[in-house]
XYZ file of C-alpha atoms in Angstrom:
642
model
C 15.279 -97.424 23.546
C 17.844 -95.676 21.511
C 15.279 -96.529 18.666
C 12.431 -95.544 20.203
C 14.241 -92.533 21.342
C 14.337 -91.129 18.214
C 11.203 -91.993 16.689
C 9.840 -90.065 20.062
C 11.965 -87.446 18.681
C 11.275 -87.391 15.169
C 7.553 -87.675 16.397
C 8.145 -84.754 18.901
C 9.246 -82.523 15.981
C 6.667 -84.156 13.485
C 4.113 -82.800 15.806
C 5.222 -79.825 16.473
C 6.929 -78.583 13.387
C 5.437 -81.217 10.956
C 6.809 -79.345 7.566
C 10.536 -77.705 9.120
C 13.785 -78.939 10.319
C 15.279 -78.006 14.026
C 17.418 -75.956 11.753
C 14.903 -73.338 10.296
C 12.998 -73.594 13.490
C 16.064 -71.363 14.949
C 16.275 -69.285 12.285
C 12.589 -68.355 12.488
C 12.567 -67.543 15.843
C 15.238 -65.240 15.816
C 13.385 -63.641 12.877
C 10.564 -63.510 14.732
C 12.059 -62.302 17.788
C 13.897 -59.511 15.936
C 10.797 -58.330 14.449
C 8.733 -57.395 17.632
C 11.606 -55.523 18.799
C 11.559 -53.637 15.902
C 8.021 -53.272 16.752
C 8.402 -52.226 20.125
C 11.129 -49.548 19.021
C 8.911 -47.748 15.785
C 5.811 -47.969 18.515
C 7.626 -46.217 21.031
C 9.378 -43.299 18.410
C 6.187 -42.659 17.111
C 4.687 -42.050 20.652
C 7.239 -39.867 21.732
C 7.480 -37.745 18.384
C 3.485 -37.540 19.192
C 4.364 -36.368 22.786
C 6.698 -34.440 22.253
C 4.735 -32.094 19.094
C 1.702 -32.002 21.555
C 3.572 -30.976 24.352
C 5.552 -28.357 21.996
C 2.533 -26.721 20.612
C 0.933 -26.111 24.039
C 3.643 -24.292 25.313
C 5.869 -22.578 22.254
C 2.520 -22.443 19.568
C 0.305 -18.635 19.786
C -3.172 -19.091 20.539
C -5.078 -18.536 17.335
C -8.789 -18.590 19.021
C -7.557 -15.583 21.369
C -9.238 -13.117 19.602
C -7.029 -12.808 16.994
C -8.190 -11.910 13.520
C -5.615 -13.933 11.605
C -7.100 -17.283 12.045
C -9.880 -16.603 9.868
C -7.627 -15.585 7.182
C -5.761 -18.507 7.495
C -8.894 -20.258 7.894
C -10.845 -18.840 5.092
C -10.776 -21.008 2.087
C -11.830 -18.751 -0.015
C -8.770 -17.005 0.851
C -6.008 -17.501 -2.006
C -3.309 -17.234 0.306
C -1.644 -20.411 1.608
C -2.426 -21.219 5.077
C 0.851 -21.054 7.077
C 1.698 -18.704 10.142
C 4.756 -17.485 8.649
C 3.037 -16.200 5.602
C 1.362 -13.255 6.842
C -1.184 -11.210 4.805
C -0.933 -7.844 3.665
C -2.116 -4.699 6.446
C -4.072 -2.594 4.272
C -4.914 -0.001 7.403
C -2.763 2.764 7.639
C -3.566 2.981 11.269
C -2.783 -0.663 12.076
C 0.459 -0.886 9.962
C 1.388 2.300 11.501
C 1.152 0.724 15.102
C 3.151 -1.940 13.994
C 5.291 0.159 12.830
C 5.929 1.978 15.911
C 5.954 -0.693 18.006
C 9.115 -2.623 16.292
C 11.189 0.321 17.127
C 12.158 2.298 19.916
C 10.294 4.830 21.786
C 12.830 7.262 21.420
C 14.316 7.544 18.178
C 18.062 7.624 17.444
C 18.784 8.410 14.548
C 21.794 8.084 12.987
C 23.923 11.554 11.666
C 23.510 11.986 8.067
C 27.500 12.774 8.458
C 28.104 14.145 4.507
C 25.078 15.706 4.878
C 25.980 19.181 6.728
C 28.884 21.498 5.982
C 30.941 19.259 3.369
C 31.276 22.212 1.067
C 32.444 22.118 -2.157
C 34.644 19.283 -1.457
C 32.080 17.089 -0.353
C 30.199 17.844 -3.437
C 32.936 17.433 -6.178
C 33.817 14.058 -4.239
C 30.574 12.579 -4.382
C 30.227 13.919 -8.010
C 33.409 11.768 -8.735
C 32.143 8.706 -7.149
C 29.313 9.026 -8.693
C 30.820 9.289 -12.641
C 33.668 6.355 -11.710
C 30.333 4.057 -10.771
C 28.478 4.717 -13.705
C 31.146 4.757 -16.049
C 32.496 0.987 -14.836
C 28.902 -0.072 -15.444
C 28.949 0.998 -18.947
C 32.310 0.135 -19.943
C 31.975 -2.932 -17.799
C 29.028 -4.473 -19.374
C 26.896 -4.343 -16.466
C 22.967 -4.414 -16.993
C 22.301 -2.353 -14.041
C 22.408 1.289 -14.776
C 20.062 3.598 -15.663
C 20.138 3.167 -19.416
C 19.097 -0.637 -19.050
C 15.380 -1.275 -19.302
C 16.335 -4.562 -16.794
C 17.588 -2.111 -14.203
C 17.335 -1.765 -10.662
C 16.656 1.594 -9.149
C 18.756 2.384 -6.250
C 17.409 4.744 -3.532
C 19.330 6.096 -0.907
C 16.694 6.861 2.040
C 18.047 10.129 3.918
C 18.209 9.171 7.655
C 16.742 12.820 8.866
C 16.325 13.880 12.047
C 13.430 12.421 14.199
C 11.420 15.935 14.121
C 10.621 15.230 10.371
C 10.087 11.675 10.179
C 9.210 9.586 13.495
C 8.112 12.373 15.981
C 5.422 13.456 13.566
C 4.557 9.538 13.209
C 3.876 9.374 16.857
C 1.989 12.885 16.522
C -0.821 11.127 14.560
C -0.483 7.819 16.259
C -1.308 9.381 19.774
C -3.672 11.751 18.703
C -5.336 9.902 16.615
C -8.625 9.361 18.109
C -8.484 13.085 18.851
C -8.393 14.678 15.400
C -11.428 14.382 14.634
C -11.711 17.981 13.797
C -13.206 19.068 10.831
C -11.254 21.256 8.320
C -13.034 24.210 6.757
C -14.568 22.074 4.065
C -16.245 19.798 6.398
C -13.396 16.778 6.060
C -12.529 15.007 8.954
C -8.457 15.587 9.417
C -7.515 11.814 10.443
C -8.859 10.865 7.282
C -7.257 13.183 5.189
C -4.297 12.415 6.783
C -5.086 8.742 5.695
C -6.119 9.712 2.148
C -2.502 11.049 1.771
C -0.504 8.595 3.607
C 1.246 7.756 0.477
C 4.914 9.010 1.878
C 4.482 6.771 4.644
C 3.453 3.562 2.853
C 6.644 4.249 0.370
C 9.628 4.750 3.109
C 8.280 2.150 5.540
C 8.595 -0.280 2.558
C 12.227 0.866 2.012
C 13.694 1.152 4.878
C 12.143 -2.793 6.166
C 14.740 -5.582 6.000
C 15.413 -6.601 2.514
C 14.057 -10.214 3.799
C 11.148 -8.916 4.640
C 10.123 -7.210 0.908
C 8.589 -8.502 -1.830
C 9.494 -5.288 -4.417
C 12.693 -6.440 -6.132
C 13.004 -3.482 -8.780
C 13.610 -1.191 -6.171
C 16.665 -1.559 -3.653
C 17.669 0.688 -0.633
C 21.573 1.593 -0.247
C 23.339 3.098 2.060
C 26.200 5.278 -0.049
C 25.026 8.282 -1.658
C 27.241 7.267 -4.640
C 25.869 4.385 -5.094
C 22.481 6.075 -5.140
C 19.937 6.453 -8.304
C 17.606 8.721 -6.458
C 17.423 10.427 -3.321
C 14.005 9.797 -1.052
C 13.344 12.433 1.503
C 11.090 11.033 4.370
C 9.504 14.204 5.489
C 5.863 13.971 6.265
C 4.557 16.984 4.931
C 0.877 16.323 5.559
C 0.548 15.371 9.015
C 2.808 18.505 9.592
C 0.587 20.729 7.647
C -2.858 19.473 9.617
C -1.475 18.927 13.318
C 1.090 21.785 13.979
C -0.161 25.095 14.738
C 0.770 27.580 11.552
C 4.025 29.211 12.067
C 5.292 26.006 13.947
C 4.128 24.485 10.704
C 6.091 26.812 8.471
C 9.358 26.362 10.769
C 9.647 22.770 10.282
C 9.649 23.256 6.730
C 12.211 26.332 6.574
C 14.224 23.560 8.789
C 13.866 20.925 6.250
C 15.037 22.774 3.595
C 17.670 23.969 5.103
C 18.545 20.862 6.196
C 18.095 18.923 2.609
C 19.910 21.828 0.396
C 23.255 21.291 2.544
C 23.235 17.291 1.540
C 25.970 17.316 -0.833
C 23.841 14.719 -3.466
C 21.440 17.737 -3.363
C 24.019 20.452 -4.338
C 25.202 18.186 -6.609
C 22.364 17.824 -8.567
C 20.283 20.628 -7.242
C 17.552 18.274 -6.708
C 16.357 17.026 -9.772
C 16.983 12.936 -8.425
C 15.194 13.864 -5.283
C 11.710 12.312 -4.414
C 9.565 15.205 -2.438
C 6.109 13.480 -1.567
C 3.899 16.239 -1.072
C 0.949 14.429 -1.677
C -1.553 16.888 -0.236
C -2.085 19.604 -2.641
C -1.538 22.569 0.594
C 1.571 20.884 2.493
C 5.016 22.221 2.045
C 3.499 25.682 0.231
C 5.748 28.098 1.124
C 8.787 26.803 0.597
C 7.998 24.717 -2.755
C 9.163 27.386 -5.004
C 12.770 26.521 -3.463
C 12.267 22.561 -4.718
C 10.294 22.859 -8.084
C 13.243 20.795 -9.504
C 12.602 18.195 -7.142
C 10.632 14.949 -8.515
C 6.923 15.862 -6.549
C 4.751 12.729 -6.209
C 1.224 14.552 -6.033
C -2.262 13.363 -6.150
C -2.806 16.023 -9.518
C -1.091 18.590 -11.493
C -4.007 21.560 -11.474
C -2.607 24.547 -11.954
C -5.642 26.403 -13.119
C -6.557 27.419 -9.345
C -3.935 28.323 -6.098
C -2.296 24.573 -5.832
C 0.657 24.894 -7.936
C 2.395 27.298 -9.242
C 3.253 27.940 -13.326
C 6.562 26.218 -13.822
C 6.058 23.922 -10.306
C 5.075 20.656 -11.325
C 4.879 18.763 -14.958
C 4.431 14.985 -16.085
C 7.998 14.439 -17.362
C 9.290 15.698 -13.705
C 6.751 14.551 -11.726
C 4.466 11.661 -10.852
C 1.410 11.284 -9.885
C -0.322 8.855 -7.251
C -3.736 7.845 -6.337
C -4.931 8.513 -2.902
C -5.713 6.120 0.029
C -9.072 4.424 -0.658
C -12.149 5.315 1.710
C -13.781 2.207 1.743
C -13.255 -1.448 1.625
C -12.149 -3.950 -1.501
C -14.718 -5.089 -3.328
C -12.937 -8.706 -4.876
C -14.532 -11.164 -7.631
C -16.598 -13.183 -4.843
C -17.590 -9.421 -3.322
C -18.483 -8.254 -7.101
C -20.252 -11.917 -7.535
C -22.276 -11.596 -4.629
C -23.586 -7.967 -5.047
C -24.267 -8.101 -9.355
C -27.738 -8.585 -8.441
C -27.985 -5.708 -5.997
C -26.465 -3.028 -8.800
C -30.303 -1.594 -9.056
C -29.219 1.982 -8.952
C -27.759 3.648 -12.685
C -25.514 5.946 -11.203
C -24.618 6.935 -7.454
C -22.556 9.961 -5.758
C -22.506 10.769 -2.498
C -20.215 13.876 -1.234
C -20.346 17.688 -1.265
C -21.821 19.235 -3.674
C -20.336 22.896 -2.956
C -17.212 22.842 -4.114
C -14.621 25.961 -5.430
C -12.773 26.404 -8.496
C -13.699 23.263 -11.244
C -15.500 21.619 -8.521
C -18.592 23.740 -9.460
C -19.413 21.264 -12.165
C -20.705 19.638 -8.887
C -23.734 21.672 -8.478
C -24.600 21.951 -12.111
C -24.728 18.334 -12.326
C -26.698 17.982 -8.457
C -29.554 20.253 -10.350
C -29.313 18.184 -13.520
C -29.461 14.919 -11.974
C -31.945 15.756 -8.738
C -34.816 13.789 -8.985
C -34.062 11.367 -12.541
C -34.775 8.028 -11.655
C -32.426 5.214 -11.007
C -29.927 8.243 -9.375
C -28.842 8.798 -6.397
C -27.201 12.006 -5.883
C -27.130 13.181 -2.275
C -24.645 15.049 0.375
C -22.156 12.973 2.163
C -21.264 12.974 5.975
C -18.245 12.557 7.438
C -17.206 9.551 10.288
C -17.775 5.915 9.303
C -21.085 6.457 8.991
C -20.844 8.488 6.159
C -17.912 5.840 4.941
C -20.325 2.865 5.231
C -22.786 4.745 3.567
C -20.968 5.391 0.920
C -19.491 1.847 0.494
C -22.838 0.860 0.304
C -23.732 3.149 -2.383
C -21.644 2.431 -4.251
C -21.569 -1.320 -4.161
C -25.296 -1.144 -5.273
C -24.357 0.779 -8.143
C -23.091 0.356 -11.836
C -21.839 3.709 -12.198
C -20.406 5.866 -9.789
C -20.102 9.875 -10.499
C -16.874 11.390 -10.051
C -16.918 14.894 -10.786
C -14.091 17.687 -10.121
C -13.987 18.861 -6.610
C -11.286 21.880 -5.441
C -8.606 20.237 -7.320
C -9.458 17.899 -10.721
C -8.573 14.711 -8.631
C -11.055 13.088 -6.198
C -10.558 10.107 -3.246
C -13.949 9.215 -4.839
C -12.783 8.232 -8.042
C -10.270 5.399 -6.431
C -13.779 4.297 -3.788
C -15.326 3.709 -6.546
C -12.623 1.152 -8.262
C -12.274 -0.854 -5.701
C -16.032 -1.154 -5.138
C -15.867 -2.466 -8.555
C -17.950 0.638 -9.537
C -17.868 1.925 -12.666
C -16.417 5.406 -12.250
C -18.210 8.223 -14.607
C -14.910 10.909 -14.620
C -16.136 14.894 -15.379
C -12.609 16.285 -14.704
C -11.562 18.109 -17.904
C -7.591 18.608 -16.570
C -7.475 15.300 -14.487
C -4.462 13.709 -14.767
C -4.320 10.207 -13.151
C -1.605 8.145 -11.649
C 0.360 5.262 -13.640
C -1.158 6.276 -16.923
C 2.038 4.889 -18.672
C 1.394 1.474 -17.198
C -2.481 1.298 -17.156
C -4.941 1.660 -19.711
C -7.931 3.536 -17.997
C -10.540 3.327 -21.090
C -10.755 -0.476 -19.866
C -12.360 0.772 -16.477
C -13.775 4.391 -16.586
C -16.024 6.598 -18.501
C -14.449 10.010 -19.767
C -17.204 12.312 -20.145
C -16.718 16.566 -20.853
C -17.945 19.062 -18.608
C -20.354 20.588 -21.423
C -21.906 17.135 -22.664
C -22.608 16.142 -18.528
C -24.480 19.441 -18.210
C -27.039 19.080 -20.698
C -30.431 18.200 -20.102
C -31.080 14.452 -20.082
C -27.510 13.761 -22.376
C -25.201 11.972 -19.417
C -28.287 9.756 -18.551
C -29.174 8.840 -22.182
C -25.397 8.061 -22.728
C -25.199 5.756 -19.267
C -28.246 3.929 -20.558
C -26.929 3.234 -24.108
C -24.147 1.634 -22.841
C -24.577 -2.614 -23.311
C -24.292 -5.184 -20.786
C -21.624 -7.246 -21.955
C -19.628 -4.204 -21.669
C -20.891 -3.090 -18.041
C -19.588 -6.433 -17.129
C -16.172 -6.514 -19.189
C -15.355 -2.899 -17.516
C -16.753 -4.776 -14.043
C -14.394 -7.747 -14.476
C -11.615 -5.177 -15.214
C -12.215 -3.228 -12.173
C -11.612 -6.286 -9.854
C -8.023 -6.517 -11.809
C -7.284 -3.449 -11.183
C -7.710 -2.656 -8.113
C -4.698 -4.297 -6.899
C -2.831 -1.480 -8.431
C -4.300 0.712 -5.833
C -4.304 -0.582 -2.030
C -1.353 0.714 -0.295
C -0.254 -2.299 2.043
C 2.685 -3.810 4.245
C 4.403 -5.212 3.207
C 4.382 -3.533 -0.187
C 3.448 -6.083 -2.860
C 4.487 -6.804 -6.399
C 2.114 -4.430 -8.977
C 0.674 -2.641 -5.898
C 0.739 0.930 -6.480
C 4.037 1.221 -4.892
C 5.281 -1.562 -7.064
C 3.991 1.135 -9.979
C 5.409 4.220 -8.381
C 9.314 2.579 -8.840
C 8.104 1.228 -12.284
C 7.563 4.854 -13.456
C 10.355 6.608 -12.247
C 12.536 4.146 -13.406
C 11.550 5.689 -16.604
C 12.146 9.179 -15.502
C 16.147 7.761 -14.614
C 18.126 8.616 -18.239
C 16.231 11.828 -18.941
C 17.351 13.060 -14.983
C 20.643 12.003 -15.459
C 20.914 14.209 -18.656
C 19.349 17.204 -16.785
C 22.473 17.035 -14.147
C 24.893 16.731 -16.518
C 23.678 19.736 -18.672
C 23.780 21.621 -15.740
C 26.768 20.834 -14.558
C 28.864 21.771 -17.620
C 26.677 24.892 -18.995
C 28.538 27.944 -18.298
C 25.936 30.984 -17.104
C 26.306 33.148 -20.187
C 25.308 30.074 -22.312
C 23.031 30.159 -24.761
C 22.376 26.882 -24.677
C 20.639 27.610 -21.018
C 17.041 26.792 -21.132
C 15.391 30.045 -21.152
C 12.457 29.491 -22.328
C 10.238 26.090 -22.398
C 7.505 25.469 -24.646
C 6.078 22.931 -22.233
C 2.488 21.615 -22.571
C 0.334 22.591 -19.254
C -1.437 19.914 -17.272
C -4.618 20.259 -19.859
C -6.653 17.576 -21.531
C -8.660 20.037 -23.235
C -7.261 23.198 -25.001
C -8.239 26.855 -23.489
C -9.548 29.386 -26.104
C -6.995 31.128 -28.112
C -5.242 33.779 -26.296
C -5.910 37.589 -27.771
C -2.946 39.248 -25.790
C 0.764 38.240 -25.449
C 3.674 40.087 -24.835
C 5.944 39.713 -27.830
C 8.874 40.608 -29.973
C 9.473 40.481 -33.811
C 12.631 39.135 -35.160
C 15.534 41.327 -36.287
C 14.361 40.873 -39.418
C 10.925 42.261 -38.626
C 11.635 44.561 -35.902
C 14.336 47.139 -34.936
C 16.976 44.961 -32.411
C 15.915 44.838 -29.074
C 13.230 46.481 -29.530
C 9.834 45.096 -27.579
C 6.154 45.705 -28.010
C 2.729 44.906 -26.495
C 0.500 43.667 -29.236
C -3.042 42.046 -30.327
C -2.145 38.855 -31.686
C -5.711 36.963 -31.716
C -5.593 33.816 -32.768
C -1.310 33.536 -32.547
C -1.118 31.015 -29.753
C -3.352 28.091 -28.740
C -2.519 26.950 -25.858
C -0.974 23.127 -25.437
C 0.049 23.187 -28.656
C 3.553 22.436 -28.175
C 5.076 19.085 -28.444
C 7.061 17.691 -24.954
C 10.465 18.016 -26.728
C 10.180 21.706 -28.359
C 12.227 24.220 -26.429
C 12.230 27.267 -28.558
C 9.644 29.630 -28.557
C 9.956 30.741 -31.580
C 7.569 28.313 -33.429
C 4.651 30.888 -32.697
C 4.793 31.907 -36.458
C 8.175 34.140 -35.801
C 7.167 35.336 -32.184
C 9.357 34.935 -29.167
C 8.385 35.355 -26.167
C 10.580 38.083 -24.387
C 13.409 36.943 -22.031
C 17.164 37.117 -21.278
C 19.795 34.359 -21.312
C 19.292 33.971 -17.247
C 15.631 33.926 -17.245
C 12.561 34.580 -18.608
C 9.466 36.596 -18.079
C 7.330 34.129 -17.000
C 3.499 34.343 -17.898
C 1.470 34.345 -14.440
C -1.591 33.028 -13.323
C -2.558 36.313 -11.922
C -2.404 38.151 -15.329
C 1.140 39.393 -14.866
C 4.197 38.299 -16.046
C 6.708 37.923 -13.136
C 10.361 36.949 -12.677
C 11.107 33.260 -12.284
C 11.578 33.722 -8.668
C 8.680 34.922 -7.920
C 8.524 38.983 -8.891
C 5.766 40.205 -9.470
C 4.666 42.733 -11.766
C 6.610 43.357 -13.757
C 4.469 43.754 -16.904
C 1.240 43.533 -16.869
C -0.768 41.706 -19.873
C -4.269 39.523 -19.836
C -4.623 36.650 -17.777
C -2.624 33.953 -20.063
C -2.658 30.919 -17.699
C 0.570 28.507 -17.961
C 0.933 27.554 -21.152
C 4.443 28.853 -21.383
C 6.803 28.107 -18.387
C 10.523 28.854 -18.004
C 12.768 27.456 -15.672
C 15.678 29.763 -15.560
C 17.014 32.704 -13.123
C 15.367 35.547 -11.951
C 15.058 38.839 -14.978
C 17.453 41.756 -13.887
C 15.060 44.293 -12.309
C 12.019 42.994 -14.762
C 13.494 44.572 -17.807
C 13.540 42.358 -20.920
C 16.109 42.220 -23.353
C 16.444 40.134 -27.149
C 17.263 36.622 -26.671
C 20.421 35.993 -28.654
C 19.595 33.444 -31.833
């Protein structure tokens, strides 16, 4: 039995393990075993991770179908930009980043006292001054890289926290009248979208004052002590001042902001020469300018051939200028792709053709052009008719006219770059923004007033032009219009990227003006009396037959002055940026005394620096000379001491 037992047994496990022991029949089953429970457990992880994300994103995850216009950026794929939430594209609107800008702070504004800003005196000033020096001199005995001199440097801007009259209530102004000011100006322009065209002071201080986690600009840096401060940015917004405040309001606000800004102590300090002023729109903050000339202007042009600017106002080593808001949409590579074989029209403009001052080139070249085929030249209308209108124009066109209108600078000329639109410039003193970074030959056509004129010679010079270049200058034209499209936030080699770029440049040579005029003593005759600066011309004016002048010593009794014919003695912008005598005018100064000079006006006169008048009359002589010193005693003239 015992025998039979255990071949029962050894059959038993014969049959049903026929190749294992009893041993590594218990050790498989407890592998086994353990291995559905681990099973069991990664099963039931993986459906509550699955529960728990779908449950999440219902109730914590925005709705992108609810009528939101993001999801079809993030949806696009021929959109560049990485598809996640958090990465949120540029607002190119003014309007919409302006009503996100309002909403994300507080209906009622309060702003923080500026408290060194208002009656620090003297004190105030020589302790900031102090601060100041100790700073810079520990960063260039320290070894730093981060001052002024060091091409790697950061510019520091100290945003002045002004009261909410200047800054947020005339925000809201526009924001809630918006839909209102739809007014036309005397020139026909709608004043919402002039407003727009010159937004440019709001598109700068929004993008400083945001978080610093929130920018992508890293060569520019806000701080919060004046002595740790480069420059100084005031956030006044002089255009929507100038368009929505009744006239004399309009004029108190700005008596208010000066007075306010010229008791800062960093502005006695330096007298405003590392302050930024945007006064974008060539009328804004007129009548009190004079009082600021030595404050850095960012302007859309420096014409001072009509009633803009004043001689002696605004130059390219002080100043800077930027390119207005675009009009219309971008046109990028897959927009320029699509519409090369629409570009059936040779050349396309589409504005006013009545315009003052150089803008009268407009209606030469409207009765030139009328009627040549493959041109469109035709009046413009206002609203977003007259904007799609001309977007369309312009996107079925290779070139794109862009004549003078009251001032040498035109919105038109920046439409017509991002419509990838080959912009045909007749502006004979334009002056263009970023011209020390960008090379504008790749992009536009620079053609004279007197060759566009003649009969049948801008037409026959369009046409002569190859296609392999049309297309380089094309290609070019998607590139660069980057440079131009204000956004939020403000992104790297936009044109507020450029704007820091070139006044970083401006940094050493503004830090040598404060010095200088903090140690020159008044009866200095190292004082700048007299400056042979070039005007804002890129073509020379005819020689100048009249000039009130004095002989040297050695030609002339001393101190003695005359009125004579000197044709052919000066040629205006024919002095080099650095010159500062007058005297290279074969042995001719120009008459003036240590505190000033007799400065020649556009008016035909020659008038104190402050603004006397009349003193001596002579023909008109334009700016070529400008002075920047005090007012002449009474408008007598006296020898300059050599």
């Amino acid at each position: 039995m015992a025998g039979g037992g255990k071949q029962h047994g050894a059959s038993s496990s014969s049959s049903v393990f026929p190749f294992r022991t009893p041993r590594a029949v218990s050790s498989t089953s407890t592998a086994t075993l353990l291995a559905v429970f681990f099973s069991i457990a990664m099963s039931s992880l993986i459906f509550l991770f699955f529960f728990s994300s779908t449950s999440s994103s219902s109730r914590c995850s925005p709705d992108l179908n609810r009528g939101n216009h993001l999801d079809a950026r993030f949806s696009d794929p021929a959109n560049p930009r990485p598809k996640f939430p958090t990465d949120s594209p540029p607002e190119y609107s003014f309007v919409v980043s302006l009503e996100n800008f309002l909403a994300s702070r507080p209906s009622t504004s309060q702003v923080v006292p500026d408290l060194t800003g208002e009656d620090g005196g003297d004190a105030a000033v020589e302790a900031l001054d102090g601060a100041v020096s100790s700073r810079e001199a520990d960063e260039l005995f320290g070894g730093g890289a981060s001052g002024p001199w060091s091409a790697l440097s950061v510019v520091r801007v100290y945003v002045y926290e002004m009261p909410a009259k200047f800054t947020y209530d005339l925000l809201r102004l526009f924001h809630d009248t918006y839909k209102e000011t739809v007014n036309l100006t005397s020139n026909g322009s709608p004043v919402h979208r002039l407003i727009e065209q010159h937004s440019v002071d709001y598109w700068l201080w929004a993008d400083l004052i945001s978080p610093e986690s929130k920018r992508l600009l890293k060569n520019v840096i806000r701080v919060h002590r004046q002595e740790e401060a480069d420059l100084f940015y005031i956030p006044f917004f002089t255009t929507i001042s100038y368009f929505l405040l009744e006239k004399q309001q309009c004029k108190t606000l700005y008596r208010e902001a000066l007075k306010w800004l010229t008791g800062q102590p960093a502005w006695q300090r330096s007298g405003g020469r590392d302050h930024i002023l945007p006064v974008h729109h060539p009328w804004s903050f007129k009548s009190v300018r004079r009082l600021m000339k030595k404050a850095i202007w960012l302007l859309p042009d420096m014409d001072s051939t009509g009633n803009w600017y004043k001689p002696g106002q605004v130059w390219l080593e002080k100043d800077l200028i930027l390119p207005y808001v675009p009009n219309v949409e971008f046109c990028d590579e897959k927009c320029l792709l699509e519409s090369q074989s629409q570009r059936n029209i040779l050349l396309f403009f589409r504005g006013r053709l009545k315009r003052n001052a150089g803008g009268k080139i407009r209606s030469k070249l409207g009765s030139e052009l009328h009627g040549v085929d493959g041109v469109i030249i035709e009046e413009g209308s206002t609203g977003e008719a007259g904007k799609i209108a001309a977007q369309n124009g312009m996107r079925k066109s290779i070139f794109c006219l862009c004549p003078a209108g009251d001032t040498p600078s035109s919105a038109r000329l920046f439409d017509a770059i991002v419509s990838a639109c080959i912009p045909v410039v007749v502006s004979d003193e334009l002056e263009l923004p970023f011209e020390g970074i960008l090379d504008y030959r790749k992009i536009a056509l620079f053609v004279s007033s007197s060759d566009a004129v003649k009969p049948g010679w801008l037409i026959k010079f369009l046409k002569s032009i190859d296609s392999g270049r049309i297309r380089e200058m094309q290609l070019n034209l998607s590139k660069y219009s980057r440079h131009f499209r204000y956004s939020s936030p403000s992104q790297p080699l936009g044109p507020e990227d450029l704007t820091w770029r070139m006044i970083a440049g401006k940094l050493v040579n503004i830090k040598l003006h404060i010095r200088r005029s903090q140690r020159v003593v008044q009866e200095s005759r190292s004082l700048c009396t007299c400056d042979c600066r070039r005007a804002n011309l890129t073509t020379p004016l005819p020689l100048n037959p009249f000039i009130l002048i004095r002989r040297h010593s050695s030609q002339r009794r001393r101190g003695q002055e005359t009125r004579e014919s000197r044709r052919g003695l000066i040629k205006f912008g024919s002095c080099s940026a650095g010159e500062r005598s007058c005297r290279a005018f074969g042995g001719i100064d120009v008459i003036m005394r240590p505190a000033g000079l007799l400065r020649c006006g556009g008016n035909g006169s020659l008038s104190e620096e402050g603004g006397r008048r009349g003193a001596r009359r002579v023909p008109r002589l334009g700016d070529g000379m400008q002075g920047e010193g005090g007012d002449v005693d009474k408008g007598r003239a006296t020898r300059r001491r050599n």
